[in-house]
Amino acid sequence: MVTRQFPRPAELLELMKFKRPELNAKKRRLRDALTIEDLRRIAKRRTPRAAFDYTEGAAEGELSLARARQAFQDIEFHPSILTDVSHVDTRTSILGGRSEMPFGIAPTGFTRLMQTEGETAGAGAAGAAGIPFTLSTLGTTTIENVAAANPHGRNWFQLYVMRQREISYGLVERAAAAGFDTLMFTVDTPIAGARLRDTRNGFSIPPALTPATIIDALPRPWWWFDFLTTPPLEFASLSSTGGTVGELLNSAMDPSINFEDLAVIREMWPGKLIVKGVQTVEDAVSLVDHGVDGIVLSNHGGRQLDRAPVPFHLLPQVRREVGRDTEILLDTGIMNGADIVAAIAMGADFTLIGRAYLYGLMAGGRQGVDRTIAILADQVVRTMKLLQVATVDELEPSHVTQLHRMLPRAQD
């Protein structure tokens, strides 16, 4: 039988451990967010539907995005044993410089529409964490202001070649003058993808005050207060706006761009040049032959061609074909630090986060981006320790098996 007794007051006092209450609501909600999905849920509560759906959504049936995220879930890790991982080194070299983590922030358009701090928050957080930040041609903060927000960090610029070539050339010159070290030439956007959420929401740039948006704004007055009381949106390239995102893209982008345009930009740009939007092995090999410094395996976050290849599935074969001399970056579908570790193990040199960064931004501005980076960094370190890998360079394909959910049918 168990002998029972009433606890003494002193014993009860030892068990009573009360946390100091956090009175700051933003700090409290960010502290309680343990995953990127937690940040996503906070972002959805705090952001008007049209702006959130612009971030969250993808093209048509959104199959490319769903498949990319599923691909990272469909893996099996193979940990080593009896290896000293009391300290792991997450630093890596990418495109001629260092990064404290094997991931950086991807280019995102119209970012101040998600939260008014926009790219300034992203660049500042990236600089503080020692990782690269990429400004989009369709960003809502100028090249010069991003450089000011991240004066000692690594800034990259993502370039669309537009119908008016002189606009694109001018952006290249400004980015070089501002000290950006890498140019990300994007090639998967001859026209805009069919982003149906935006069409159904009537999402325009800038957002229009319609009965639907006003009703949606009622439970989120802080977002509209920030939007209406801060400086008007300033775009990195567009001198005028008005219309849906698709209309803006279609009016600015040029479906006739080709390898001659790549050669012109290569001649103009003094730093590292990488090409984003590579989706076949053949194109990866061709770009290496054209002298680029790196490629980004990406289907644009599923926002262009739906049912496009999954970058993570494409990665091993591309690595085999291009060899080790060409640097490979990868995006689309990353929601966990384990996804980053898996990509590096399978042959990527670096990864980029887009939506994960924006979820943090919408959840809490600059502090939310800091939280995104901290969550992913913690997951990267924990995954490496559990794999018993002490450095990023030790990650290799033997640590990961890609499980096959979708297999091509045999051709008759």
Short mmCIF file of C-alpha atoms in Angstrom, two decimals:
data_model
loop_
_atom_site.label_atom_id
_atom_site.label_comp_id
_atom_site.label_asym_id
_atom_site.label_seq_id
_atom_site.Cartn_x
_atom_site.Cartn_y
_atom_site.Cartn_z
CA MET A 1 0.00 0.00 0.00
CA VAL A 2 1.03 3.59 -0.66
CA THR A 3 1.55 5.68 2.44
CA ARG A 4 -0.12 9.07 2.10
CA GLN A 5 0.51 12.29 3.95
CA PHE A 6 -0.51 15.89 3.61
CA PRO A 7 2.24 17.98 1.97
CA ARG A 8 3.97 20.52 4.13
CA PRO A 9 3.62 24.20 3.12
CA ALA A 10 7.35 24.43 2.43
CA GLU A 11 7.10 21.55 -0.05
CA LEU A 12 4.19 23.23 -1.84
CA LEU A 13 6.16 26.46 -2.13
CA GLU A 14 9.00 24.61 -3.86
CA LEU A 15 6.55 23.38 -6.51
CA MET A 16 5.07 26.80 -7.15
CA LYS A 17 7.17 28.21 -9.99
CA PHE A 18 5.39 31.13 -11.62
CA LYS A 19 6.73 32.71 -14.79
CA ARG A 20 7.10 36.44 -14.82
CA PRO A 21 4.15 37.64 -16.91
CA GLU A 22 4.96 39.24 -20.27
CA LEU A 23 2.86 42.38 -20.56
CA ASN A 24 3.89 43.21 -24.13
CA ALA A 25 1.35 41.45 -26.38
CA LYS A 26 3.67 41.26 -29.39
CA LYS A 27 6.53 39.77 -27.40
CA ARG A 28 4.12 37.32 -25.79
CA ARG A 29 2.66 35.99 -29.02
CA LEU A 30 6.07 35.74 -30.70
CA ARG A 31 7.57 33.97 -27.67
CA ASP A 32 4.77 31.41 -27.79
CA ALA A 33 5.34 30.73 -31.51
CA LEU A 34 7.50 27.60 -31.69
CA THR A 35 7.21 26.81 -35.41
CA ILE A 36 6.76 28.64 -38.70
CA GLU A 37 3.22 27.26 -38.77
CA ASP A 38 2.59 29.02 -35.44
CA LEU A 39 3.75 32.29 -37.01
CA ARG A 40 1.52 31.60 -40.00
CA ARG A 41 -1.54 31.29 -37.78
CA ILE A 42 -0.72 34.57 -36.03
CA ALA A 43 -0.16 36.26 -39.39
CA LYS A 44 -3.52 35.07 -40.67
CA ARG A 45 -5.30 36.56 -37.65
CA ARG A 46 -3.56 39.91 -37.93
CA THR A 47 -3.52 40.54 -41.69
CA PRO A 48 -6.42 41.42 -44.01
CA ARG A 49 -7.48 38.50 -46.11
CA ALA A 50 -6.38 39.91 -49.48
CA ALA A 51 -2.85 40.68 -48.28
CA PHE A 52 -2.54 37.34 -46.46
CA ASP A 53 -3.84 35.39 -49.46
CA TYR A 54 -1.40 37.19 -51.74
CA THR A 55 1.40 35.86 -49.55
CA GLU A 56 -0.08 32.43 -48.90
CA GLY A 57 -1.46 31.70 -52.33
CA ALA A 58 0.04 30.14 -55.42
CA ALA A 59 -1.05 29.63 -59.03
CA GLU A 60 -4.28 27.96 -60.14
CA GLY A 61 -4.88 24.80 -58.05
CA GLU A 62 -1.76 25.48 -55.94
CA LEU A 63 -0.48 21.97 -56.66
CA SER A 64 3.16 23.01 -57.14
CA LEU A 65 3.34 24.56 -53.68
CA ALA A 66 1.59 21.62 -52.01
CA ARG A 67 3.90 19.14 -53.73
CA ALA A 68 7.02 21.12 -52.79
CA ARG A 69 6.04 21.12 -49.12
CA GLN A 70 5.07 17.46 -49.26
CA ALA A 71 8.46 16.59 -50.75
CA PHE A 72 10.22 17.81 -47.61
CA GLN A 73 7.89 15.74 -45.46
CA ASP A 74 8.53 12.66 -47.59
CA ILE A 75 12.10 12.14 -46.45
CA GLU A 76 13.84 9.81 -44.05
CA PHE A 77 16.92 10.92 -42.11
CA HIS A 78 19.80 8.54 -41.36
CA PRO A 79 21.68 9.69 -38.24
CA SER A 80 25.25 8.73 -37.44
CA ILE A 81 26.28 7.66 -33.94
CA LEU A 82 29.02 8.29 -31.40
CA THR A 83 30.06 11.64 -32.88
CA ASP A 84 30.89 14.67 -30.74
CA VAL A 85 28.22 17.27 -31.50
CA SER A 86 28.55 19.31 -28.33
CA HIS A 87 29.12 22.18 -30.74
CA VAL A 88 27.90 22.42 -34.34
CA ASP A 89 29.03 25.00 -36.88
CA THR A 90 26.20 26.21 -39.11
CA ARG A 91 28.35 28.69 -41.04
CA THR A 92 28.80 28.26 -44.76
CA SER A 93 30.34 30.01 -47.74
CA ILE A 94 28.07 31.11 -50.57
CA LEU A 95 28.78 33.24 -53.64
CA GLY A 96 32.07 34.56 -52.38
CA GLY A 97 31.01 35.40 -48.84
CA ARG A 98 30.02 33.93 -45.50
CA SER A 99 26.62 33.23 -44.01
CA GLU A 100 26.05 32.25 -40.39
CA MET A 101 23.29 29.88 -41.48
CA PRO A 102 22.74 27.82 -44.66
CA PHE A 103 19.71 29.95 -45.56
CA GLY A 104 18.95 33.53 -46.53
CA ILE A 105 15.89 35.63 -47.26
CA ALA A 106 14.38 35.27 -50.73
CA PRO A 107 13.08 38.19 -52.82
CA THR A 108 9.41 39.00 -52.24
CA GLY A 109 7.33 41.62 -54.02
CA PHE A 110 5.03 44.26 -52.51
CA THR A 111 6.34 43.39 -49.05
CA ARG A 112 5.12 46.50 -47.21
CA LEU A 113 1.58 45.45 -48.08
CA MET A 114 1.97 42.50 -45.71
CA GLN A 115 3.28 44.69 -42.87
CA THR A 116 4.39 48.28 -43.06
CA GLU A 117 8.03 47.71 -42.01
CA GLY A 118 8.48 45.53 -45.11
CA GLU A 119 11.94 44.99 -46.53
CA THR A 120 13.53 47.22 -43.90
CA ALA A 121 12.57 44.66 -41.25
CA GLY A 122 13.81 41.78 -43.40
CA ALA A 123 17.13 43.39 -44.25
CA GLY A 124 17.78 44.47 -40.67
CA ALA A 125 16.96 41.04 -39.27
CA ALA A 126 19.11 39.33 -41.90
CA GLY A 127 22.03 41.61 -41.14
CA ALA A 128 21.73 40.98 -37.40
CA ALA A 129 21.66 37.21 -38.01
CA GLY A 130 24.56 37.28 -40.47
CA ILE A 131 22.60 35.89 -43.41
CA PRO A 132 21.97 37.40 -46.89
CA PHE A 133 18.88 39.45 -47.75
CA THR A 134 17.48 39.66 -51.28
CA LEU A 135 15.52 42.69 -52.51
CA SER A 136 12.96 42.11 -55.28
CA THR A 137 12.62 44.32 -58.33
CA LEU A 138 9.00 44.60 -57.15
CA GLY A 139 10.00 45.37 -53.59
CA THR A 140 8.44 48.30 -51.78
CA THR A 141 11.69 49.72 -50.40
CA THR A 142 14.35 51.27 -52.58
CA ILE A 143 17.75 49.76 -53.19
CA GLU A 144 19.38 52.59 -51.30
CA ASN A 145 17.10 52.29 -48.26
CA VAL A 146 17.72 48.54 -48.01
CA ALA A 147 21.46 49.23 -48.08
CA ALA A 148 20.95 51.74 -45.27
CA ALA A 149 18.93 49.20 -43.24
CA ASN A 150 21.64 46.53 -43.65
CA PRO A 151 24.86 48.54 -44.05
CA HIS A 152 27.29 45.85 -42.94
CA GLY A 153 25.47 42.74 -44.13
CA ARG A 154 25.14 40.99 -47.47
CA ASN A 155 22.49 42.42 -49.78
CA TRP A 156 21.48 40.71 -53.02
CA PHE A 157 19.22 42.10 -55.76
CA GLN A 158 16.66 40.11 -57.75
CA LEU A 159 16.25 41.40 -61.30
CA TYR A 160 13.39 41.12 -63.76
CA VAL A 161 14.25 42.17 -67.30
CA MET A 162 11.34 44.39 -68.29
CA ARG A 163 9.94 45.63 -71.57
CA GLN A 164 11.71 48.93 -71.00
CA ARG A 165 15.24 47.59 -70.80
CA GLU A 166 16.64 50.89 -69.56
CA ILE A 167 14.67 50.46 -66.30
CA SER A 168 16.30 47.11 -65.63
CA TYR A 169 19.74 48.39 -66.60
CA GLY A 170 19.32 51.34 -64.26
CA LEU A 171 18.46 48.98 -61.39
CA VAL A 172 21.59 46.95 -62.07
CA GLU A 173 23.72 50.09 -61.88
CA ARG A 174 22.02 51.28 -58.67
CA ALA A 175 22.44 47.91 -56.96
CA ALA A 176 26.13 47.83 -57.84
CA ALA A 177 26.62 51.39 -56.60
CA ALA A 178 24.86 50.53 -53.32
CA GLY A 179 27.26 47.67 -52.63
CA PHE A 180 24.98 44.70 -53.38
CA ASP A 181 27.27 41.74 -54.01
CA THR A 182 25.01 39.32 -55.94
CA LEU A 183 22.49 39.74 -58.75
CA MET A 184 19.68 37.19 -59.02
CA PHE A 185 18.47 37.18 -62.64
CA THR A 186 14.94 35.71 -62.65
CA VAL A 187 13.78 33.83 -65.73
CA ASP A 188 10.48 32.10 -64.88
CA THR A 189 8.17 35.10 -65.25
CA PRO A 190 7.58 35.90 -68.93
CA ILE A 191 3.99 36.57 -67.84
CA ALA A 192 2.17 36.40 -64.51
CA GLY A 193 0.82 33.10 -63.27
CA ALA A 194 -2.92 32.74 -62.64
CA ARG A 195 -3.09 33.61 -58.93
CA LEU A 196 -6.77 32.96 -58.41
CA ARG A 197 -6.95 34.03 -54.78
CA ASP A 198 -5.94 37.55 -55.81
CA THR A 199 -8.59 37.65 -58.52
CA ARG A 200 -11.33 36.39 -56.21
CA ASN A 201 -10.32 38.86 -53.50
CA GLY A 202 -10.15 41.75 -55.93
CA PHE A 203 -6.61 42.37 -54.66
CA SER A 204 -5.08 45.48 -56.19
CA ILE A 205 -1.95 47.58 -55.75
CA PRO A 206 -2.49 49.72 -53.73
CA PRO A 207 -5.39 48.03 -51.90
CA ALA A 208 -8.75 49.59 -52.64
CA LEU A 209 -11.25 50.51 -49.93
CA THR A 210 -14.29 48.52 -51.05
CA PRO A 211 -17.18 47.30 -48.89
CA ALA A 212 -15.53 43.87 -48.69
CA THR A 213 -12.12 45.23 -47.61
CA ILE A 214 -13.72 47.55 -45.07
CA ILE A 215 -15.64 44.64 -43.51
CA ASP A 216 -12.45 42.59 -43.49
CA ALA A 217 -10.58 45.47 -41.85
CA LEU A 218 -12.92 45.81 -38.87
CA PRO A 219 -11.23 43.13 -36.71
CA ARG A 220 -7.76 44.28 -37.86
CA PRO A 221 -7.74 48.08 -37.38
CA TRP A 222 -4.00 48.10 -36.52
CA TRP A 223 -3.08 46.96 -40.04
CA TRP A 224 -5.07 49.74 -41.69
CA PHE A 225 -3.78 52.29 -39.18
CA ASP A 226 -0.20 51.33 -40.07
CA PHE A 227 -0.95 51.36 -43.79
CA LEU A 228 -2.71 54.73 -43.79
CA THR A 229 -0.34 56.56 -41.44
CA THR A 230 3.01 55.51 -42.93
CA PRO A 231 4.68 56.77 -46.15
CA PRO A 232 3.08 55.68 -49.43
CA LEU A 233 4.40 52.54 -51.06
CA GLU A 234 7.65 53.16 -52.91
CA PHE A 235 8.65 50.56 -55.45
CA ALA A 236 12.17 49.60 -56.41
CA SER A 237 11.33 49.87 -60.10
CA LEU A 238 7.74 50.81 -60.91
CA SER A 239 7.08 54.53 -61.20
CA SER A 240 3.30 54.05 -61.19
CA THR A 241 0.91 51.41 -59.94
CA GLY A 242 -2.73 50.54 -60.18
CA GLY A 243 -4.47 47.27 -60.89
CA THR A 244 -4.05 43.67 -59.90
CA VAL A 245 -0.66 42.07 -59.35
CA GLY A 246 -1.11 40.08 -62.55
CA GLU A 247 -1.86 43.22 -64.55
CA LEU A 248 1.21 44.95 -63.17
CA LEU A 249 3.44 41.98 -63.97
CA ASN A 250 2.07 41.55 -67.47
CA SER A 251 2.52 45.25 -68.24
CA ALA A 252 6.12 45.27 -67.02
CA MET A 253 7.55 41.84 -67.94
CA ASP A 254 8.80 40.92 -71.37
CA PRO A 255 8.09 37.40 -72.68
CA SER A 256 10.81 37.83 -75.31
CA ILE A 257 13.80 37.74 -72.93
CA ASN A 258 16.51 35.30 -73.98
CA PHE A 259 20.16 34.38 -73.52
CA GLU A 260 21.26 37.62 -75.17
CA ASP A 261 19.68 39.52 -72.30
CA LEU A 262 21.59 37.31 -69.87
CA ALA A 263 24.84 38.16 -71.68
CA VAL A 264 24.11 41.89 -71.45
CA ILE A 265 23.44 41.69 -67.73
CA ARG A 266 26.54 39.53 -67.20
CA GLU A 267 28.62 42.21 -68.89
CA MET A 268 27.09 45.00 -66.77
CA TRP A 269 27.22 43.33 -63.35
CA PRO A 270 30.54 43.41 -61.46
CA GLY A 271 29.62 40.87 -58.75
CA LYS A 272 28.28 37.34 -58.61
CA LEU A 273 25.48 36.49 -61.07
CA ILE A 274 22.97 33.70 -60.39
CA VAL A 275 19.88 32.67 -62.35
CA LYS A 276 16.63 31.99 -60.50
CA GLY A 277 13.80 29.85 -61.82
CA VAL A 278 15.76 26.87 -63.18
CA GLN A 279 13.43 23.86 -63.50
CA THR A 280 15.18 21.34 -65.75
CA VAL A 281 18.54 19.60 -65.73
CA GLU A 282 19.18 20.68 -69.31
CA ASP A 283 18.73 24.37 -68.50
CA ALA A 284 20.99 24.06 -65.45
CA VAL A 285 23.78 22.62 -67.62
CA SER A 286 23.23 25.28 -70.30
CA LEU A 287 23.49 28.10 -67.78
CA VAL A 288 26.77 26.71 -66.46
CA ASP A 289 28.06 26.77 -70.05
CA HIS A 290 27.01 30.43 -70.22
CA GLY A 291 29.23 31.27 -67.29
CA VAL A 292 26.83 32.03 -64.45
CA ASP A 293 28.16 31.74 -60.91
CA GLY A 294 25.18 29.82 -59.59
CA ILE A 295 21.60 28.72 -60.18
CA VAL A 296 18.48 28.79 -58.04
CA LEU A 297 16.28 25.73 -58.39
CA SER A 298 12.86 27.28 -57.93
CA ASN A 299 9.33 27.14 -59.29
CA HIS A 300 8.67 30.64 -57.89
CA GLY A 301 6.99 29.29 -54.80
CA GLY A 302 4.38 27.64 -56.99
CA ARG A 303 3.17 31.06 -58.11
CA GLN A 304 3.84 30.77 -61.85
CA LEU A 305 3.33 27.44 -63.66
CA ASP A 306 1.22 25.08 -61.61
CA ARG A 307 2.31 21.41 -61.73
CA ALA A 308 5.91 22.59 -62.28
CA PRO A 309 8.79 20.37 -61.15
CA VAL A 310 9.49 20.15 -57.42
CA PRO A 311 12.92 21.79 -56.87
CA PHE A 312 13.87 19.41 -54.05
CA HIS A 313 13.18 16.41 -56.29
CA LEU A 314 15.22 17.97 -59.09
CA LEU A 315 18.20 18.73 -56.86
CA PRO A 316 20.16 15.42 -56.82
CA GLN A 317 20.23 15.05 -60.59
CA VAL A 318 21.17 18.69 -61.17
CA ARG A 319 24.02 18.35 -58.70
CA ARG A 320 25.33 15.27 -60.51
CA GLU A 321 25.20 16.98 -63.90
CA VAL A 322 26.70 20.38 -63.05
CA GLY A 323 29.37 19.10 -60.65
CA ARG A 324 30.71 20.88 -57.58
CA ASP A 325 32.06 24.03 -59.28
CA THR A 326 28.63 25.61 -59.75
CA GLU A 327 26.77 26.75 -56.64
CA ILE A 328 23.17 25.58 -56.33
CA LEU A 329 20.59 27.42 -54.27
CA LEU A 330 17.08 26.09 -53.65
CA ASP A 331 13.75 27.54 -52.59
CA THR A 332 10.03 26.65 -52.50
CA GLY A 333 8.35 24.69 -49.74
CA ILE A 334 10.76 25.31 -46.84
CA MET A 335 8.85 25.53 -43.55
CA ASN A 336 11.29 23.93 -41.11
CA GLY A 337 15.00 23.92 -40.39
CA ALA A 338 14.97 20.18 -41.08
CA ASP A 339 13.95 21.04 -44.67
CA ILE A 340 17.07 23.21 -44.95
CA VAL A 341 19.31 20.45 -43.59
CA ALA A 342 17.80 17.94 -46.01
CA ALA A 343 18.36 20.26 -48.98
CA ILE A 344 22.00 20.83 -48.06
CA ALA A 345 22.53 17.09 -47.60
CA MET A 346 21.05 16.35 -51.03
CA GLY A 347 23.44 18.73 -52.78
CA ALA A 348 22.30 22.33 -52.36
CA ASP A 349 24.90 24.88 -51.29
CA PHE A 350 22.29 27.23 -49.85
CA THR A 351 18.55 27.72 -49.42
CA LEU A 352 16.17 30.68 -49.49
CA ILE A 353 13.04 31.33 -47.42
CA GLY A 354 10.14 33.40 -48.72
CA ARG A 355 6.77 32.73 -47.13
CA ALA A 356 8.37 31.70 -43.83
CA TYR A 357 9.94 35.15 -43.62
CA LEU A 358 6.69 36.88 -44.55
CA TYR A 359 4.70 34.96 -41.93
CA GLY A 360 7.06 36.32 -39.31
CA LEU A 361 6.82 39.82 -40.75
CA MET A 362 3.01 39.77 -40.65
CA ALA A 363 3.03 38.26 -37.16
CA GLY A 364 5.25 40.94 -35.62
CA GLY A 365 7.23 43.19 -37.96
CA ARG A 366 10.99 43.20 -37.42
CA GLN A 367 10.65 41.19 -34.20
CA GLY A 368 8.59 38.62 -36.12
CA VAL A 369 11.33 38.24 -38.75
CA ASP A 370 13.88 37.83 -35.96
CA ARG A 371 11.63 35.09 -34.55
CA THR A 372 11.41 33.34 -37.94
CA ILE A 373 15.19 33.25 -38.21
CA ALA A 374 15.57 32.08 -34.60
CA ILE A 375 13.04 29.25 -35.07
CA LEU A 376 14.70 27.99 -38.25
CA ALA A 377 18.20 28.35 -36.80
CA ASP A 378 17.22 26.36 -33.71
CA GLN A 379 15.72 23.64 -35.90
CA VAL A 380 18.82 23.51 -38.10
CA VAL A 381 21.10 23.11 -35.08
CA ARG A 382 18.88 20.50 -33.44
CA THR A 383 18.58 18.47 -36.64
CA MET A 384 22.33 18.54 -37.21
CA LYS A 385 22.99 17.42 -33.64
CA LEU A 386 20.49 14.59 -33.90
CA LEU A 387 22.08 13.53 -37.19
CA GLN A 388 25.39 13.80 -35.32
CA VAL A 389 26.89 16.12 -37.90
CA ALA A 390 29.20 18.84 -36.62
CA THR A 391 29.46 21.10 -39.71
CA VAL A 392 27.38 21.94 -42.75
CA ASP A 393 30.10 20.50 -45.00
CA GLU A 394 29.64 17.07 -43.38
CA LEU A 395 26.05 16.78 -44.62
CA GLU A 396 25.83 14.40 -47.57
CA PRO A 397 23.24 12.35 -49.49
CA SER A 398 23.73 9.34 -47.23
CA HIS A 399 22.00 11.28 -44.46
CA VAL A 400 18.70 11.54 -46.38
CA THR A 401 16.42 9.28 -48.40
CA GLN A 402 13.79 10.94 -50.58
CA LEU A 403 10.67 8.80 -50.35
CA HIS A 404 8.65 8.51 -53.54
CA ARG A 405 5.01 9.54 -53.45
CA MET A 406 4.73 10.39 -57.14
CA LEU A 407 6.43 8.25 -59.78
CA PRO A 408 6.23 8.88 -63.54
CA ARG A 409 4.17 6.40 -65.52
CA ALA A 410 6.05 4.23 -67.96
CA GLN A 411 5.85 5.47 -71.55
CA ASP A 412 4.28 3.10 -74.07
#
